[in-house]
Amino acid sequence: MKKVLVVFGEGTKKNVLMDSALFFKEKLGYEIIPLYIKDVRRDEIIPATMDGMIVNLSNNSFSEERELLETEEMNYLKERLKIKGIIKKLNVEFGFPWEIIKEYLKLADILMFEKGEILSESAITVLKNQFKPVIMVGSDPIKAIENIAIASDDGVKINKSTSSFMKLFPEIKDYTMLTLQYELEDNKLLQFMEERDKKVVVKNYSGDLAKEDYLEEVKKYDMLVMGNLSKSYFFEKIIGKKGLNIMEKSQTSIFIG
């Protein structure tokens, strides 16, 4: 049986992940491996606010309160998973997220976690080192995998991701290929897909409002297939790499293979 490793953590939208996991279980027949990670570095990461209040993590009373809240959160998560019909035991681990994830991922086919509005340091580490396909759930839970878009620059990484997606979901025949400020000439990925009897509609966005129009278009799809991160995250932020910008701003769930 195929398996999805679903990673929860402090501050994630539990219902979005649970409902997405439930879709994979009920509609696609996947076994769910639920994992809650308590980041060993969390006391070093100071959030600006918590419930609208500025907090001081050096305060012992806050640390104790945080532990109690997290325990309540995990108990709530366990109960909700059971109600949703996901009966596998919630695995709880304390440590460095990627070190924990990579061990669990050895037994899974797909890794699933919440994307969030800004990619966290843990998410960036995962994306740079992943060796199995990843699904980053957007603002809404995954309820279908039918209307699929591909963010293509005809590079090696998007070719790999698309190939992985097609192997996992061979029943999908129709795709939309989205390009941003990119002229479609002798596109190898397009040729690769058409030779495998996939119907591909190509949409290219250019001009002053290209990025805004592109992101609006992405919202229409169940999932966006993208290539992986490559160079330094901070370098990409400085030069404004298109793929990273789309990855962070897209509300749609993202697949990276």
PDB file of C-alpha atoms in Angstrom:
ATOM      1  CA  MET A   1       0.000   0.000   0.000  1.00  0.00           C
ATOM      2  CA  LYS A   2       1.240   3.483  -0.866  1.00  0.00           C
ATOM      3  CA  LYS A   3       1.903   5.779   2.078  1.00  0.00           C
ATOM      4  CA  VAL A   4       1.827   9.528   2.745  1.00  0.00           C
ATOM      5  CA  LEU A   5       3.914  10.989   5.560  1.00  0.00           C
ATOM      6  CA  VAL A   6       1.876  13.947   6.912  1.00  0.00           C
ATOM      7  CA  VAL A   7       3.942  16.314   9.060  1.00  0.00           C
ATOM      8  CA  PHE A   8       2.297  18.522  11.668  1.00  0.00           C
ATOM      9  CA  GLY A   9       3.979  21.094  13.876  1.00  0.00           C
ATOM     10  CA  GLU A  10       3.338  24.062  16.102  1.00  0.00           C
ATOM     11  CA  GLY A  11       1.191  26.634  14.325  1.00  0.00           C
ATOM     12  CA  THR A  12       0.121  24.491  11.352  1.00  0.00           C
ATOM     13  CA  LYS A  13      -3.502  24.525  10.218  1.00  0.00           C
ATOM     14  CA  LYS A  14      -4.367  21.062  11.443  1.00  0.00           C
ATOM     15  CA  ASN A  15      -7.730  20.708   9.661  1.00  0.00           C
ATOM     16  CA  VAL A  16      -6.261  21.655   6.266  1.00  0.00           C
ATOM     17  CA  LEU A  17      -3.654  18.905   6.560  1.00  0.00           C
ATOM     18  CA  MET A  18      -6.058  16.371   8.054  1.00  0.00           C
ATOM     19  CA  ASP A  19      -8.662  16.901   5.324  1.00  0.00           C
ATOM     20  CA  SER A  20      -5.964  16.603   2.653  1.00  0.00           C
ATOM     21  CA  ALA A  21      -4.685  13.400   4.246  1.00  0.00           C
ATOM     22  CA  LEU A  22      -8.240  12.074   4.420  1.00  0.00           C
ATOM     23  CA  PHE A  23      -8.655  12.680   0.670  1.00  0.00           C
ATOM     24  CA  PHE A  24      -5.537  10.614  -0.025  1.00  0.00           C
ATOM     25  CA  LYS A  25      -6.801   7.871   2.268  1.00  0.00           C
ATOM     26  CA  GLU A  26     -10.419   7.650   1.112  1.00  0.00           C
ATOM     27  CA  LYS A  27     -10.160   8.576  -2.574  1.00  0.00           C
ATOM     28  CA  LEU A  28      -6.670   7.377  -3.507  1.00  0.00           C
ATOM     29  CA  GLY A  29      -6.167   4.460  -1.099  1.00  0.00           C
ATOM     30  CA  TYR A  30      -3.039   5.738   0.647  1.00  0.00           C
ATOM     31  CA  GLU A  31      -2.048   4.785   4.173  1.00  0.00           C
ATOM     32  CA  ILE A  32      -1.423   7.861   6.334  1.00  0.00           C
ATOM     33  CA  ILE A  33       1.633   8.204   8.596  1.00  0.00           C
ATOM     34  CA  PRO A  34       0.905  11.183  10.889  1.00  0.00           C
ATOM     35  CA  LEU A  35       3.967  12.840  12.435  1.00  0.00           C
ATOM     36  CA  TYR A  36       4.149  15.755  14.891  1.00  0.00           C
ATOM     37  CA  ILE A  37       7.565  17.397  15.230  1.00  0.00           C
ATOM     38  CA  LYS A  38       8.628  19.534  18.178  1.00  0.00           C
ATOM     39  CA  ASP A  39      11.475  21.559  16.683  1.00  0.00           C
ATOM     40  CA  VAL A  40      14.550  21.496  18.940  1.00  0.00           C
ATOM     41  CA  ARG A  41      15.335  25.037  17.769  1.00  0.00           C
ATOM     42  CA  ARG A  42      11.927  26.455  18.582  1.00  0.00           C
ATOM     43  CA  ASP A  43      13.090  28.435  21.631  1.00  0.00           C
ATOM     44  CA  GLU A  44      15.656  30.121  19.389  1.00  0.00           C
ATOM     45  CA  ILE A  45      13.010  31.155  16.870  1.00  0.00           C
ATOM     46  CA  ILE A  46      11.188  34.173  18.272  1.00  0.00           C
ATOM     47  CA  PRO A  47       7.791  34.757  16.701  1.00  0.00           C
ATOM     48  CA  ALA A  48       6.711  38.374  16.441  1.00  0.00           C
ATOM     49  CA  THR A  49       3.400  37.683  18.118  1.00  0.00           C
ATOM     50  CA  MET A  50       1.284  34.927  19.530  1.00  0.00           C
ATOM     51  CA  ASP A  51      -2.449  35.550  19.510  1.00  0.00           C
ATOM     52  CA  GLY A  52      -1.717  39.218  18.911  1.00  0.00           C
ATOM     53  CA  MET A  53       0.660  39.603  21.868  1.00  0.00           C
ATOM     54  CA  ILE A  54       4.423  40.113  21.769  1.00  0.00           C
ATOM     55  CA  VAL A  55       6.118  37.287  23.624  1.00  0.00           C
ATOM     56  CA  ASN A  56       9.466  36.801  25.329  1.00  0.00           C
ATOM     57  CA  LEU A  57      10.711  33.235  24.951  1.00  0.00           C
ATOM     58  CA  SER A  58      13.364  33.740  27.611  1.00  0.00           C
ATOM     59  CA  ASN A  59      10.569  33.861  30.187  1.00  0.00           C
ATOM     60  CA  ASN A  60      10.358  30.486  31.969  1.00  0.00           C
ATOM     61  CA  SER A  61       6.662  30.867  32.667  1.00  0.00           C
ATOM     62  CA  PHE A  62       6.022  31.308  28.947  1.00  0.00           C
ATOM     63  CA  SER A  63       8.056  28.198  28.128  1.00  0.00           C
ATOM     64  CA  GLU A  64       5.994  26.173  30.600  1.00  0.00           C
ATOM     65  CA  GLU A  65       2.762  27.599  29.221  1.00  0.00           C
ATOM     66  CA  ARG A  66       3.926  26.802  25.716  1.00  0.00           C
ATOM     67  CA  GLU A  67       4.560  23.177  26.689  1.00  0.00           C
ATOM     68  CA  LEU A  68       1.057  22.899  28.128  1.00  0.00           C
ATOM     69  CA  LEU A  69      -0.509  24.452  25.047  1.00  0.00           C
ATOM     70  CA  GLU A  70       1.454  22.150  22.765  1.00  0.00           C
ATOM     71  CA  THR A  71       0.376  19.107  24.790  1.00  0.00           C
ATOM     72  CA  GLU A  72      -3.247  20.213  24.466  1.00  0.00           C
ATOM     73  CA  GLU A  73      -2.691  20.762  20.758  1.00  0.00           C
ATOM     74  CA  MET A  74      -1.296  17.259  20.281  1.00  0.00           C
ATOM     75  CA  ASN A  75      -4.152  15.690  22.263  1.00  0.00           C
ATOM     76  CA  TYR A  76      -6.637  17.618  20.124  1.00  0.00           C
ATOM     77  CA  LEU A  77      -4.825  16.451  16.989  1.00  0.00           C
ATOM     78  CA  LYS A  78      -4.925  12.810  18.094  1.00  0.00           C
ATOM     79  CA  GLU A  79      -8.657  13.054  18.736  1.00  0.00           C
ATOM     80  CA  ARG A  80      -9.366  14.802  15.428  1.00  0.00           C
ATOM     81  CA  LEU A  81      -7.347  12.246  13.477  1.00  0.00           C
ATOM     82  CA  LYS A  82      -9.407   9.477  15.066  1.00  0.00           C
ATOM     83  CA  ILE A  83     -12.676  11.275  14.273  1.00  0.00           C
ATOM     84  CA  LYS A  84     -11.541  11.739  10.671  1.00  0.00           C
ATOM     85  CA  GLY A  85     -10.938   8.011  10.400  1.00  0.00           C
ATOM     86  CA  ILE A  86      -7.139   8.204  10.400  1.00  0.00           C
ATOM     87  CA  ILE A  87      -6.475   5.572  13.038  1.00  0.00           C
ATOM     88  CA  LYS A  88      -2.705   5.302  12.726  1.00  0.00           C
ATOM     89  CA  LYS A  89      -0.904   6.385  15.900  1.00  0.00           C
ATOM     90  CA  LEU A  90       0.339   9.980  15.881  1.00  0.00           C
ATOM     91  CA  ASN A  91       4.121   9.808  16.009  1.00  0.00           C
ATOM     92  CA  VAL A  92       5.595  12.587  18.180  1.00  0.00           C
ATOM     93  CA  GLU A  93       9.279  13.439  17.829  1.00  0.00           C
ATOM     94  CA  PHE A  94      11.555  16.127  19.294  1.00  0.00           C
ATOM     95  CA  GLY A  95      14.608  17.206  17.305  1.00  0.00           C
ATOM     96  CA  PHE A  96      15.727  18.769  14.037  1.00  0.00           C
ATOM     97  CA  PRO A  97      12.799  18.468  11.581  1.00  0.00           C
ATOM     98  CA  TRP A  98      14.717  17.274   8.503  1.00  0.00           C
ATOM     99  CA  GLU A  99      16.680  14.666  10.456  1.00  0.00           C
ATOM    100  CA  ILE A 100      13.386  13.232  11.720  1.00  0.00           C
ATOM    101  CA  ILE A 101      11.501  13.555   8.438  1.00  0.00           C
ATOM    102  CA  LYS A 102      14.133  11.812   6.318  1.00  0.00           C
ATOM    103  CA  GLU A 103      13.998   8.686   8.523  1.00  0.00           C
ATOM    104  CA  TYR A 104      10.197   8.450   8.386  1.00  0.00           C
ATOM    105  CA  LEU A 105      10.199   9.293   4.673  1.00  0.00           C
ATOM    106  CA  LYS A 106      12.198   6.158   3.911  1.00  0.00           C
ATOM    107  CA  LEU A 107       8.944   4.224   4.495  1.00  0.00           C
ATOM    108  CA  ALA A 108       6.639   6.608   2.593  1.00  0.00           C
ATOM    109  CA  ASP A 109       5.897   7.419  -1.040  1.00  0.00           C
ATOM    110  CA  ILE A 110       4.987  11.100  -0.549  1.00  0.00           C
ATOM    111  CA  LEU A 111       5.721  13.781   2.043  1.00  0.00           C
ATOM    112  CA  MET A 112       2.910  16.224   2.858  1.00  0.00           C
ATOM    113  CA  PHE A 113       3.066  19.383   4.964  1.00  0.00           C
ATOM    114  CA  GLU A 114       1.535  22.857   5.080  1.00  0.00           C
ATOM    115  CA  LYS A 115       3.156  25.436   2.817  1.00  0.00           C
ATOM    116  CA  GLY A 116       2.249  28.593   4.699  1.00  0.00           C
ATOM    117  CA  GLU A 117       2.538  32.134   3.353  1.00  0.00           C
ATOM    118  CA  ILE A 118       6.320  32.188   3.775  1.00  0.00           C
ATOM    119  CA  LEU A 119       8.508  29.115   3.466  1.00  0.00           C
ATOM    120  CA  SER A 120       9.979  28.260   6.859  1.00  0.00           C
ATOM    121  CA  GLU A 121      13.615  27.346   7.369  1.00  0.00           C
ATOM    122  CA  SER A 122      12.550  23.734   7.918  1.00  0.00           C
ATOM    123  CA  ALA A 123      10.540  23.686   4.687  1.00  0.00           C
ATOM    124  CA  ILE A 124      13.479  25.095   2.737  1.00  0.00           C
ATOM    125  CA  THR A 125      15.793  22.414   4.160  1.00  0.00           C
ATOM    126  CA  VAL A 126      13.307  19.713   3.181  1.00  0.00           C
ATOM    127  CA  LEU A 127      12.941  21.034  -0.367  1.00  0.00           C
ATOM    128  CA  LYS A 128      16.688  21.200  -0.886  1.00  0.00           C
ATOM    129  CA  ASN A 129      17.255  17.656   0.342  1.00  0.00           C
ATOM    130  CA  GLN A 130      14.055  15.717  -0.452  1.00  0.00           C
ATOM    131  CA  PHE A 131      14.441  12.325  -2.057  1.00  0.00           C
ATOM    132  CA  LYS A 132      10.713  11.530  -2.354  1.00  0.00           C
ATOM    133  CA  PRO A 133       7.900  13.599  -3.885  1.00  0.00           C
ATOM    134  CA  VAL A 134       6.583  16.456  -1.731  1.00  0.00           C
ATOM    135  CA  ILE A 135       3.123  18.010  -1.556  1.00  0.00           C
ATOM    136  CA  MET A 136       2.871  21.397   0.144  1.00  0.00           C
ATOM    137  CA  VAL A 137      -0.768  21.996   1.024  1.00  0.00           C
ATOM    138  CA  GLY A 138      -2.026  25.491   0.269  1.00  0.00           C
ATOM    139  CA  SER A 139      -4.644  27.589   2.034  1.00  0.00           C
ATOM    140  CA  ASP A 140      -7.418  25.073   1.311  1.00  0.00           C
ATOM    141  CA  PRO A 141      -7.391  21.288   1.770  1.00  0.00           C
ATOM    142  CA  ILE A 142      -6.847  19.035  -1.235  1.00  0.00           C
ATOM    143  CA  LYS A 143     -10.235  17.705  -2.373  1.00  0.00           C
ATOM    144  CA  ALA A 144      -9.383  16.676  -5.937  1.00  0.00           C
ATOM    145  CA  ILE A 145      -6.390  15.971  -8.158  1.00  0.00           C
ATOM    146  CA  GLU A 146      -7.844  16.503 -11.597  1.00  0.00           C
ATOM    147  CA  ASN A 147      -7.179  20.065 -12.747  1.00  0.00           C
ATOM    148  CA  ILE A 148      -3.367  20.176 -12.845  1.00  0.00           C
ATOM    149  CA  ALA A 149      -1.003  22.968 -13.881  1.00  0.00           C
ATOM    150  CA  ILE A 150       2.740  22.720 -14.529  1.00  0.00           C
ATOM    151  CA  ALA A 151       5.032  25.701 -13.852  1.00  0.00           C
ATOM    152  CA  SER A 152       7.547  25.146 -16.627  1.00  0.00           C
ATOM    153  CA  ASP A 153      10.803  26.756 -17.707  1.00  0.00           C
ATOM    154  CA  ASP A 154      11.696  23.513 -19.548  1.00  0.00           C
ATOM    155  CA  GLY A 155      14.498  22.885 -17.043  1.00  0.00           C
ATOM    156  CA  VAL A 156      15.714  19.576 -15.633  1.00  0.00           C
ATOM    157  CA  LYS A 157      14.000  19.994 -12.258  1.00  0.00           C
ATOM    158  CA  ILE A 158      10.503  20.592 -13.617  1.00  0.00           C
ATOM    159  CA  ASN A 159      10.989  17.692 -16.032  1.00  0.00           C
ATOM    160  CA  LYS A 160      11.812  15.446 -13.052  1.00  0.00           C
ATOM    161  CA  SER A 161       8.824  16.685 -11.016  1.00  0.00           C
ATOM    162  CA  THR A 162       6.411  16.203 -13.906  1.00  0.00           C
ATOM    163  CA  SER A 163       7.707  12.712 -14.572  1.00  0.00           C
ATOM    164  CA  SER A 164       7.252  11.805 -10.879  1.00  0.00           C
ATOM    165  CA  PHE A 165       3.720  13.230 -10.862  1.00  0.00           C
ATOM    166  CA  MET A 166       2.739  11.307 -13.992  1.00  0.00           C
ATOM    167  CA  LYS A 167       3.980   8.044 -12.459  1.00  0.00           C
ATOM    168  CA  LEU A 168       2.012   8.627  -9.237  1.00  0.00           C
ATOM    169  CA  PHE A 169      -1.159   9.735 -11.046  1.00  0.00           C
ATOM    170  CA  PRO A 170      -1.144   7.961 -14.433  1.00  0.00           C
ATOM    171  CA  GLU A 171      -4.907   8.365 -14.829  1.00  0.00           C
ATOM    172  CA  ILE A 172      -4.585  12.130 -15.386  1.00  0.00           C
ATOM    173  CA  LYS A 173      -4.493  12.875 -19.114  1.00  0.00           C
ATOM    174  CA  ASP A 174      -5.095  16.638 -19.341  1.00  0.00           C
ATOM    175  CA  TYR A 175      -2.659  19.303 -18.136  1.00  0.00           C
ATOM    176  CA  THR A 176      -2.063  23.024 -18.425  1.00  0.00           C
ATOM    177  CA  MET A 177       1.527  24.207 -18.818  1.00  0.00           C
ATOM    178  CA  LEU A 178       2.090  27.715 -17.447  1.00  0.00           C
ATOM    179  CA  THR A 179       5.124  29.744 -18.485  1.00  0.00           C
ATOM    180  CA  LEU A 180       6.160  33.145 -17.132  1.00  0.00           C
ATOM    181  CA  GLN A 181       8.189  35.498 -19.327  1.00  0.00           C
ATOM    182  CA  TYR A 182       9.332  32.453 -21.291  1.00  0.00           C
ATOM    183  CA  GLU A 183       9.035  31.895 -25.005  1.00  0.00           C
ATOM    184  CA  LEU A 184       7.938  28.378 -25.873  1.00  0.00           C
ATOM    185  CA  GLU A 185      10.404  27.091 -28.441  1.00  0.00           C
ATOM    186  CA  ASP A 186      11.172  23.402 -28.897  1.00  0.00           C
ATOM    187  CA  ASN A 187       9.942  22.656 -25.358  1.00  0.00           C
ATOM    188  CA  LYS A 188      11.300  19.239 -24.380  1.00  0.00           C
ATOM    189  CA  LEU A 189       8.879  18.735 -21.483  1.00  0.00           C
ATOM    190  CA  LEU A 190       5.917  19.421 -23.746  1.00  0.00           C
ATOM    191  CA  GLN A 191       7.259  16.885 -26.240  1.00  0.00           C
ATOM    192  CA  PHE A 192       7.901  14.361 -23.433  1.00  0.00           C
ATOM    193  CA  MET A 193       4.299  14.623 -22.218  1.00  0.00           C
ATOM    194  CA  GLU A 194       2.674  14.528 -25.649  1.00  0.00           C
ATOM    195  CA  GLU A 195       4.653  11.408 -26.551  1.00  0.00           C
ATOM    196  CA  ARG A 196       2.997   9.787 -23.512  1.00  0.00           C
ATOM    197  CA  ASP A 197      -0.490  10.662 -24.729  1.00  0.00           C
ATOM    198  CA  LYS A 198      -0.989  13.634 -22.419  1.00  0.00           C
ATOM    199  CA  LYS A 199      -3.020  16.567 -23.680  1.00  0.00           C
ATOM    200  CA  VAL A 200      -1.269  19.832 -22.749  1.00  0.00           C
ATOM    201  CA  VAL A 201      -2.627  23.359 -23.078  1.00  0.00           C
ATOM    202  CA  VAL A 202       0.134  25.991 -22.915  1.00  0.00           C
ATOM    203  CA  LYS A 203      -0.398  29.462 -21.423  1.00  0.00           C
ATOM    204  CA  ASN A 204       2.432  32.001 -21.425  1.00  0.00           C
ATOM    205  CA  TYR A 205       2.320  35.185 -19.344  1.00  0.00           C
ATOM    206  CA  SER A 206       4.401  38.208 -20.265  1.00  0.00           C
ATOM    207  CA  GLY A 207       4.291  41.981 -19.862  1.00  0.00           C
ATOM    208  CA  ASP A 208       4.064  44.308 -16.885  1.00  0.00           C
ATOM    209  CA  LEU A 209       1.300  42.371 -15.091  1.00  0.00           C
ATOM    210  CA  ALA A 210       2.591  38.911 -15.983  1.00  0.00           C
ATOM    211  CA  LYS A 211       3.331  37.789 -12.420  1.00  0.00           C
ATOM    212  CA  GLU A 212      -0.006  38.996 -11.052  1.00  0.00           C
ATOM    213  CA  ASP A 213      -1.931  37.376 -13.911  1.00  0.00           C
ATOM    214  CA  TYR A 214       0.079  34.173 -13.505  1.00  0.00           C
ATOM    215  CA  LEU A 215      -0.727  33.890  -9.780  1.00  0.00           C
ATOM    216  CA  GLU A 216      -4.405  34.540 -10.457  1.00  0.00           C
ATOM    217  CA  GLU A 217      -4.384  31.739 -13.027  1.00  0.00           C
ATOM    218  CA  VAL A 218      -2.707  29.318 -10.601  1.00  0.00           C
ATOM    219  CA  LYS A 219      -5.644  29.679  -8.168  1.00  0.00           C
ATOM    220  CA  LYS A 220      -7.871  27.836 -10.637  1.00  0.00           C
ATOM    221  CA  TYR A 221      -6.044  24.519 -10.271  1.00  0.00           C
ATOM    222  CA  ASP A 222      -6.155  21.653  -7.783  1.00  0.00           C
ATOM    223  CA  MET A 223      -2.362  21.425  -7.774  1.00  0.00           C
ATOM    224  CA  LEU A 224       0.670  23.107  -9.297  1.00  0.00           C
ATOM    225  CA  VAL A 225       3.645  20.953 -10.302  1.00  0.00           C
ATOM    226  CA  MET A 226       6.977  22.734  -9.801  1.00  0.00           C
ATOM    227  CA  GLY A 227      10.698  22.008  -9.883  1.00  0.00           C
ATOM    228  CA  ASN A 228      12.754  21.955  -6.703  1.00  0.00           C
ATOM    229  CA  LEU A 229      14.831  24.679  -5.057  1.00  0.00           C
ATOM    230  CA  SER A 230      18.406  24.727  -6.260  1.00  0.00           C
ATOM    231  CA  LYS A 231      20.723  27.528  -5.179  1.00  0.00           C
ATOM    232  CA  SER A 232      20.883  29.417  -1.895  1.00  0.00           C
ATOM    233  CA  TYR A 233      17.442  30.468  -0.656  1.00  0.00           C
ATOM    234  CA  PHE A 234      18.646  33.910   0.318  1.00  0.00           C
ATOM    235  CA  PHE A 235      20.383  34.376  -3.026  1.00  0.00           C
ATOM    236  CA  GLU A 236      17.136  33.477  -4.761  1.00  0.00           C
ATOM    237  CA  LYS A 237      15.256  35.960  -2.594  1.00  0.00           C
ATOM    238  CA  ILE A 238      17.695  38.740  -3.501  1.00  0.00           C
ATOM    239  CA  ILE A 239      17.546  38.154  -7.251  1.00  0.00           C
ATOM    240  CA  GLY A 240      13.808  37.504  -7.133  1.00  0.00           C
ATOM    241  CA  LYS A 241      13.850  34.044  -8.679  1.00  0.00           C
ATOM    242  CA  LYS A 242      10.489  33.482 -10.352  1.00  0.00           C
ATOM    243  CA  GLY A 243       9.933  29.940  -9.136  1.00  0.00           C
ATOM    244  CA  LEU A 244      10.506  30.762  -5.483  1.00  0.00           C
ATOM    245  CA  ASN A 245       8.227  33.780  -5.701  1.00  0.00           C
ATOM    246  CA  ILE A 246       5.456  31.629  -7.154  1.00  0.00           C
ATOM    247  CA  MET A 247       6.072  28.916  -4.568  1.00  0.00           C
ATOM    248  CA  GLU A 248       5.594  31.335  -1.672  1.00  0.00           C
ATOM    249  CA  LYS A 249       2.702  33.398  -3.022  1.00  0.00           C
ATOM    250  CA  SER A 250       0.607  30.643  -4.564  1.00  0.00           C
ATOM    251  CA  GLN A 251      -2.480  29.643  -2.544  1.00  0.00           C
ATOM    252  CA  THR A 252      -2.711  26.403  -4.495  1.00  0.00           C
ATOM    253  CA  SER A 253      -1.154  23.175  -3.241  1.00  0.00           C
ATOM    254  CA  ILE A 254       2.223  22.445  -4.819  1.00  0.00           C
ATOM    255  CA  PHE A 255       3.763  19.151  -5.925  1.00  0.00           C
ATOM    256  CA  ILE A 256       7.552  18.752  -6.207  1.00  0.00           C
ATOM    257  CA  GLY A 257       8.956  15.440  -7.338  1.00  0.00           C
TER     258      GLY A 257
END
